[in-house]
mmCIF file of C-alpha atoms in Angstrom:
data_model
loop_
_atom_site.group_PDB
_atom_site.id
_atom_site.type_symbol
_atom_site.label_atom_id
_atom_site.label_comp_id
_atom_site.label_asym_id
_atom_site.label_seq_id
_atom_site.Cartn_x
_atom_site.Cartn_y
_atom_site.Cartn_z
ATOM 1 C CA UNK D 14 8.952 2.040 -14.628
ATOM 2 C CA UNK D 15 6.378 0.411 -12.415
ATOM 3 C CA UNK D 16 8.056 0.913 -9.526
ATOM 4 C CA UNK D 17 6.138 3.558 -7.086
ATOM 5 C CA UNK D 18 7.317 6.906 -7.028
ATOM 6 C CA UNK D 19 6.204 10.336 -5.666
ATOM 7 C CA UNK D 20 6.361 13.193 -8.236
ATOM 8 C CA UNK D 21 8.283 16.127 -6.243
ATOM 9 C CA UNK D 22 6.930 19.513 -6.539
ATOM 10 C CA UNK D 23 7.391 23.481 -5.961
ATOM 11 C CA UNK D 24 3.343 24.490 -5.677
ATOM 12 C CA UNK D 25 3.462 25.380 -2.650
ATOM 13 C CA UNK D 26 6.037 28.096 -3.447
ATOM 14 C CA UNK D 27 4.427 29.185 -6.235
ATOM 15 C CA UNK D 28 1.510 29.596 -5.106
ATOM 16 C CA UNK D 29 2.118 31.942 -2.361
ATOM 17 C CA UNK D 30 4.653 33.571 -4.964
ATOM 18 C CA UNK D 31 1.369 34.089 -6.828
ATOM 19 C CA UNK D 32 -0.638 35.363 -3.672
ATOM 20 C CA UNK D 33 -3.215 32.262 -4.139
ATOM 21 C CA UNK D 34 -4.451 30.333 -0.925
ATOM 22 C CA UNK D 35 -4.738 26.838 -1.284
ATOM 23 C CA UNK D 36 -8.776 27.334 -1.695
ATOM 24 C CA UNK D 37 -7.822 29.479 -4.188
ATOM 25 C CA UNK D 38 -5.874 27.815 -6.088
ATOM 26 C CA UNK D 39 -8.429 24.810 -5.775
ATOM 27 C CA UNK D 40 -10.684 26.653 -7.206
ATOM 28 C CA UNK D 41 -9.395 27.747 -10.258
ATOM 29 C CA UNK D 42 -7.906 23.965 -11.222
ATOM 30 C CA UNK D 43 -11.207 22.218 -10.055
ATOM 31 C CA UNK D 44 -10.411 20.070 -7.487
ATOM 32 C CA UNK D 45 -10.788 20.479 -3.650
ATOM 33 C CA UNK D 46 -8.206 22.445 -0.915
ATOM 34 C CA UNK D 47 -7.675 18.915 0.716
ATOM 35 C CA UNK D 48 -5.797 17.712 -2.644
ATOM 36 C CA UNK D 49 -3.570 20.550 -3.365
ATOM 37 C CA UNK D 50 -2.673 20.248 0.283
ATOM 38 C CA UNK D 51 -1.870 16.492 -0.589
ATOM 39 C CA UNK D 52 0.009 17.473 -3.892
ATOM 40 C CA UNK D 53 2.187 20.049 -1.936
ATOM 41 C CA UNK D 54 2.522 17.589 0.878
ATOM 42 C CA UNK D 55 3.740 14.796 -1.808
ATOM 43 C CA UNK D 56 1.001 12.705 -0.662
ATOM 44 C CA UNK D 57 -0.474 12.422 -3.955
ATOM 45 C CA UNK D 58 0.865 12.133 -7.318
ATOM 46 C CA UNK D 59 -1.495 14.475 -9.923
ATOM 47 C CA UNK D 60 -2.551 13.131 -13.201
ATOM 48 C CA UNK D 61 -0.608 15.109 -16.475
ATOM 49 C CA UNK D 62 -4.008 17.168 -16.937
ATOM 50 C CA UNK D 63 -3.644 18.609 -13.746
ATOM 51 C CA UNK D 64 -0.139 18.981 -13.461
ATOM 52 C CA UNK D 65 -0.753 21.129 -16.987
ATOM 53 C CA UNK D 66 -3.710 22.934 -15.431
ATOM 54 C CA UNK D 67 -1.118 24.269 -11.923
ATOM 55 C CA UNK D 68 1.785 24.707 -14.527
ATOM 56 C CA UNK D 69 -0.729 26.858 -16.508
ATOM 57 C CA UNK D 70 -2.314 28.607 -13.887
ATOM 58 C CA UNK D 71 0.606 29.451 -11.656
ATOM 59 C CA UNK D 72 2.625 30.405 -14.652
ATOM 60 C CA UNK D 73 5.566 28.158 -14.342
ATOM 61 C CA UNK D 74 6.937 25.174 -16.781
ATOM 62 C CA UNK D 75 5.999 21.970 -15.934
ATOM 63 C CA UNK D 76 9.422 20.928 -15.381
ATOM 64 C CA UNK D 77 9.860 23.930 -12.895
ATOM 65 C CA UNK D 78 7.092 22.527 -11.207
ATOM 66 C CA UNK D 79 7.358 18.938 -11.277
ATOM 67 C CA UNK D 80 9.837 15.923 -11.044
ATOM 68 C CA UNK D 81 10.697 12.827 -10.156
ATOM 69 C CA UNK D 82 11.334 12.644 -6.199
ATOM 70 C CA UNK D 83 15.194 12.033 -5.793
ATOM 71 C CA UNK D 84 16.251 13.722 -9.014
ATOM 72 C CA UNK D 85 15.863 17.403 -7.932
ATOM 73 C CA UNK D 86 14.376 19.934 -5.252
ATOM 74 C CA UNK A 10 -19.170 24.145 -4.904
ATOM 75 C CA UNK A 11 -19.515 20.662 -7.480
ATOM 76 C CA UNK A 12 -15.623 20.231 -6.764
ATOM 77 C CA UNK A 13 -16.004 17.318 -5.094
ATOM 78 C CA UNK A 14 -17.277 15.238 -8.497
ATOM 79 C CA UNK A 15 -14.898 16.168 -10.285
ATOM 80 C CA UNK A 16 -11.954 16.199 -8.264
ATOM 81 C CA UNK A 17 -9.757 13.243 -9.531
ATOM 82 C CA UNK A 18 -8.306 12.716 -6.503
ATOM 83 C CA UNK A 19 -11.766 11.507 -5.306
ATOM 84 C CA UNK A 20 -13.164 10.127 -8.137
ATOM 85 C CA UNK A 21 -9.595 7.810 -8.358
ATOM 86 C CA UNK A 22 -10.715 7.077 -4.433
ATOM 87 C CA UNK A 23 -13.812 5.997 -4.940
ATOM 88 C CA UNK A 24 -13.091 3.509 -8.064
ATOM 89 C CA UNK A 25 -10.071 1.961 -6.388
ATOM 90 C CA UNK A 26 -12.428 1.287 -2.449
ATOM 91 C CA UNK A 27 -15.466 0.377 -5.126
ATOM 92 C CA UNK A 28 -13.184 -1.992 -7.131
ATOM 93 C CA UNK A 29 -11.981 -3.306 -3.423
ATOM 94 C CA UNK A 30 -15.532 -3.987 -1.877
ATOM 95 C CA UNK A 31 -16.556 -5.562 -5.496
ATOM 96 C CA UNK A 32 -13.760 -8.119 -5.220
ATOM 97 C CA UNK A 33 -14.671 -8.497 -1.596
ATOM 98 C CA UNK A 34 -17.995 -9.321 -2.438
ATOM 99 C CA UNK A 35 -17.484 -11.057 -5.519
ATOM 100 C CA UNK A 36 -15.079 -13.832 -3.188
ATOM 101 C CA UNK A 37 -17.439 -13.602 -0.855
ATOM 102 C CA UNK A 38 -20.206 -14.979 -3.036
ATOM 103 C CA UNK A 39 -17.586 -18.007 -4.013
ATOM 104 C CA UNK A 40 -17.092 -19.166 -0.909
ATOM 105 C CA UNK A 41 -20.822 -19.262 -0.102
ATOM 106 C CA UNK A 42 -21.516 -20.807 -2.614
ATOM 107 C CA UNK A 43 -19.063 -23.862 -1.882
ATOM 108 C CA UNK A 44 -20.098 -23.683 1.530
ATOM 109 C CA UNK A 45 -23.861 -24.257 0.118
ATOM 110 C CA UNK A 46 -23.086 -26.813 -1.564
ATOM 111 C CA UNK A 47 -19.936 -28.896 0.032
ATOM 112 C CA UNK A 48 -21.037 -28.501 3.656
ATOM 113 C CA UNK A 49 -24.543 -28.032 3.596
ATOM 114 C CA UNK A 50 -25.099 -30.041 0.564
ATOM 115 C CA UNK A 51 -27.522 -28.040 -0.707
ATOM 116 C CA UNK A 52 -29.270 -29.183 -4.065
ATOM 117 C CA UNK A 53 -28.425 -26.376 -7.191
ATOM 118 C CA UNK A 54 -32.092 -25.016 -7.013
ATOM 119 C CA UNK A 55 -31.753 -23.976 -3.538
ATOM 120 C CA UNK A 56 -28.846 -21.349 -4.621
ATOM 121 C CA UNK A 57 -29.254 -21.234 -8.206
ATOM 122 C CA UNK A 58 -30.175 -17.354 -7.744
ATOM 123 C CA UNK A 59 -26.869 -17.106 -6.308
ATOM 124 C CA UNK A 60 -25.010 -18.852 -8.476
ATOM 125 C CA UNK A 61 -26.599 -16.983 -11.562
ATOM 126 C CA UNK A 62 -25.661 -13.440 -9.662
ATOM 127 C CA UNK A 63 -21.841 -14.629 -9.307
ATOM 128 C CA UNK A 64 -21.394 -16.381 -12.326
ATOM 129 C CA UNK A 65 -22.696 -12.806 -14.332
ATOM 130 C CA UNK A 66 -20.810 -11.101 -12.051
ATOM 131 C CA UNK A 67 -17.723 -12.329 -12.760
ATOM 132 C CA UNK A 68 -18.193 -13.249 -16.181
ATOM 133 C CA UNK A 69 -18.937 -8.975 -16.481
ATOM 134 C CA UNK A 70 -15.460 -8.517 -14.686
ATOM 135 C CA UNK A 71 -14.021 -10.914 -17.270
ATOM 136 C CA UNK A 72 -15.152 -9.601 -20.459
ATOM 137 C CA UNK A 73 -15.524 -5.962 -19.457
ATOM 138 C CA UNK A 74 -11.927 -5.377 -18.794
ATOM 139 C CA UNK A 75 -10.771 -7.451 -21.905
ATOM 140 C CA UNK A 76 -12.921 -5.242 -24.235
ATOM 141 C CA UNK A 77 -11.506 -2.333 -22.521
ATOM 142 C CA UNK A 78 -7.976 -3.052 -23.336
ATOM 143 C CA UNK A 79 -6.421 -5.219 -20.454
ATOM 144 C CA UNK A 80 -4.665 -8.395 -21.585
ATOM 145 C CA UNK A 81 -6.842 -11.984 -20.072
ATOM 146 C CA UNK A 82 -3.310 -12.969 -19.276
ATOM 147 C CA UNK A 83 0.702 -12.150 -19.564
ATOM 148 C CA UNK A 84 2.257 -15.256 -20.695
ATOM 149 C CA UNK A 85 2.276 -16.448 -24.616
ATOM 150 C CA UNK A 86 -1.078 -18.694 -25.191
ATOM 151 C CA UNK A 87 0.837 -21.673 -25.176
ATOM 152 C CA UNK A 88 2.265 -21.525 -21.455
ATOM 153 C CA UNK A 89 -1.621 -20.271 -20.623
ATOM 154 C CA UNK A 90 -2.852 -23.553 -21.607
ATOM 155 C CA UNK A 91 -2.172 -24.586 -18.017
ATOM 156 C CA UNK A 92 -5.302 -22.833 -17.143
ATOM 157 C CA UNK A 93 -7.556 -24.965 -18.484
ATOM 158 C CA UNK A 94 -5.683 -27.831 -17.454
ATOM 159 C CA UNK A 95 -5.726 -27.122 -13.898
ATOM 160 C CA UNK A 96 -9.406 -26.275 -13.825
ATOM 161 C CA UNK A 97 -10.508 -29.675 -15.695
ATOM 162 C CA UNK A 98 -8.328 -31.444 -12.859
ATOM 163 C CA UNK A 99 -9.854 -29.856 -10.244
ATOM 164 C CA UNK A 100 -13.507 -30.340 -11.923
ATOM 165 C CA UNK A 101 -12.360 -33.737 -12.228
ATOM 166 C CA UNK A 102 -11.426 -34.110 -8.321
ATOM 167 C CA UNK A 103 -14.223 -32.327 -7.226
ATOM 168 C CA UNK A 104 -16.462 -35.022 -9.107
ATOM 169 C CA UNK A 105 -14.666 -37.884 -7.986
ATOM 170 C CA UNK A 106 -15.048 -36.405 -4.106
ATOM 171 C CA UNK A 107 -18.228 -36.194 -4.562
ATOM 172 C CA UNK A 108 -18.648 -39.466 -6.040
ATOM 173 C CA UNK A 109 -20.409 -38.440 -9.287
ATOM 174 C CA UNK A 110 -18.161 -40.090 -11.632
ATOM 175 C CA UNK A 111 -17.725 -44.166 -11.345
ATOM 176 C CA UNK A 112 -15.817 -45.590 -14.454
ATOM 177 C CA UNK A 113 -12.929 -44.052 -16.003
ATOM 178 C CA UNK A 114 -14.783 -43.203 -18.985
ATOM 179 C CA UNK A 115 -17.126 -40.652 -16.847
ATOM 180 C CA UNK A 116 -13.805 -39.162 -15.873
ATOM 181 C CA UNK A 117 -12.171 -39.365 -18.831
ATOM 182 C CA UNK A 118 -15.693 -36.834 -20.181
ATOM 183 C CA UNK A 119 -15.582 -34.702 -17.786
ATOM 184 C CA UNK A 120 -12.168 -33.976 -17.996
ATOM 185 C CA UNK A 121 -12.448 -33.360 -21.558
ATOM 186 C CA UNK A 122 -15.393 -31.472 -21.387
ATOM 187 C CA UNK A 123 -14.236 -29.034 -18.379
ATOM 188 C CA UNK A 124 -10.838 -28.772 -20.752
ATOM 189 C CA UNK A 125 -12.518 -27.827 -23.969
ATOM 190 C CA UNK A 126 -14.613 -25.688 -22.185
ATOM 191 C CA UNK A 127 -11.732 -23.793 -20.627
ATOM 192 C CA UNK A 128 -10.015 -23.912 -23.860
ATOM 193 C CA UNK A 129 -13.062 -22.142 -25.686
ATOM 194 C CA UNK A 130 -13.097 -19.670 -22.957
ATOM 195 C CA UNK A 131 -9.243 -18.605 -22.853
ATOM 196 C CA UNK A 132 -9.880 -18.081 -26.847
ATOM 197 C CA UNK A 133 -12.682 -16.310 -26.543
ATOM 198 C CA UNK A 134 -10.823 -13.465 -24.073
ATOM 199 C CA UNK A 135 -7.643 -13.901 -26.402
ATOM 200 C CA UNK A 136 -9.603 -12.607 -29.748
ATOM 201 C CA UNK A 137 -11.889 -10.684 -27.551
ATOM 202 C CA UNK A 138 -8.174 -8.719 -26.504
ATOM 203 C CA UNK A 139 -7.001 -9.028 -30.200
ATOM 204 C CA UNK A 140 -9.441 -7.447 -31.589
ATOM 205 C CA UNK A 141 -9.473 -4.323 -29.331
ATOM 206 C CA UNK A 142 -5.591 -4.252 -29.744
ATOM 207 C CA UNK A 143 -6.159 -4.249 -33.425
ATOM 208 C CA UNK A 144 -8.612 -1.180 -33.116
ATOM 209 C CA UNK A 145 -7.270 0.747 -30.908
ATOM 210 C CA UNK A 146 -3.159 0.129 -30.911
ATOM 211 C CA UNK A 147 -1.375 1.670 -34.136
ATOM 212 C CA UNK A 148 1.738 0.206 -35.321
ATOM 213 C CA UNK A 149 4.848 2.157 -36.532
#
């Protein structure tokens, strides 16, 4: 651990599985459209509480959602 | 929308470019300093404000993030002796530069005194550190 690392991610699929824009989606986690386009982008690695917060809202498990880049897709 | 202040994206932006432009300055404020004093030989009241801002400063930097839980230093205390070893030498080469110090004995002080000094201060962040560890960090 220490290394740097980008967390992989499905939001982007369930989002639109979920009918939500981005804006949409921003909205209802609390952050802005420009960082859920950098979480789905893998530009930016999300903190646990809002990992929780997309796994909660778009209905998934957070390890349906989220892993380690290079593990899984 | 308030997004924006609570977005943690942003608010992690912010601290890191804030914690960049307050090292920035903080260095910045060093080497003026030394240049006040080595090259324009300045007397200590002419910069003394300056000094005082700086010396805060850092000493806020310091103790802040050892109360908050970040260890003064990695290695065991005994290896982190060198610290104040290498800052009474340089005290001690800075004074003899400057030709403050003429007998051994003067040098001999200020050695000892910039070492103790040091010494008091490495402590000082070391039970500062133990102390929050104790507090906060539960054993098994």
């Amino acid at each position: 651990m220490g290394e740097d690392f980008l967390i992989g991610n499905n939001i982007r699929l369930a989002r639109v599985e979920k009918g939500y824009t981005q804006q949409e989606l921003a909205d209802l986690v609390s952050v802005t459209r420009q960082t859920i386009g950098l979480i789905e982008a893998q530009k930016y690695n999300p903190s646990i509480f809002l990992c929780l917060k997309l796994s909660h809202t778009l209905d998934k498990r957070l390890d349906d959602l989220f892993w380690k880049e290079g593990n899984n897709g | 929308m308030v997004k924006r202040e609570i977005d943690e994206r942003i608010t992690e932006t912010k601290r890191t470019v804030a914690s960049q432009t307050c090292g920035i300055l903080l260095w910045g404020i060093l080497v003026l300093l030394l240049y006040r004093q080595f090259y324009l030989k300045q007397s200590f009241t002419q910069y003394a404000d300056l000094f005082i801002l700086w010396l805060f400063a850092s000493a806020y930097l310091s103790l802040g993030t050892t109360l908050m839980g970040v260890r003064p230093f990695d290695r065991p205390f005994g290896k982190a002796i060198i610290v104040p070893v290498i800052i009474s030498v340089t005290i001690l080469i800075v004074n003899i530069y400057q030709s403050t110090i003429s007998t051994f004995l003067e040098g001999f002080q200020v050695l000892v005194v910039a070492f103790v000094s040091a010494l008091v201060c490495l402590s000082l962040f070391k039970l500062l550190y133990t102390r929050w560890e104790k507090k906060n960090i539960k054993e098994d």
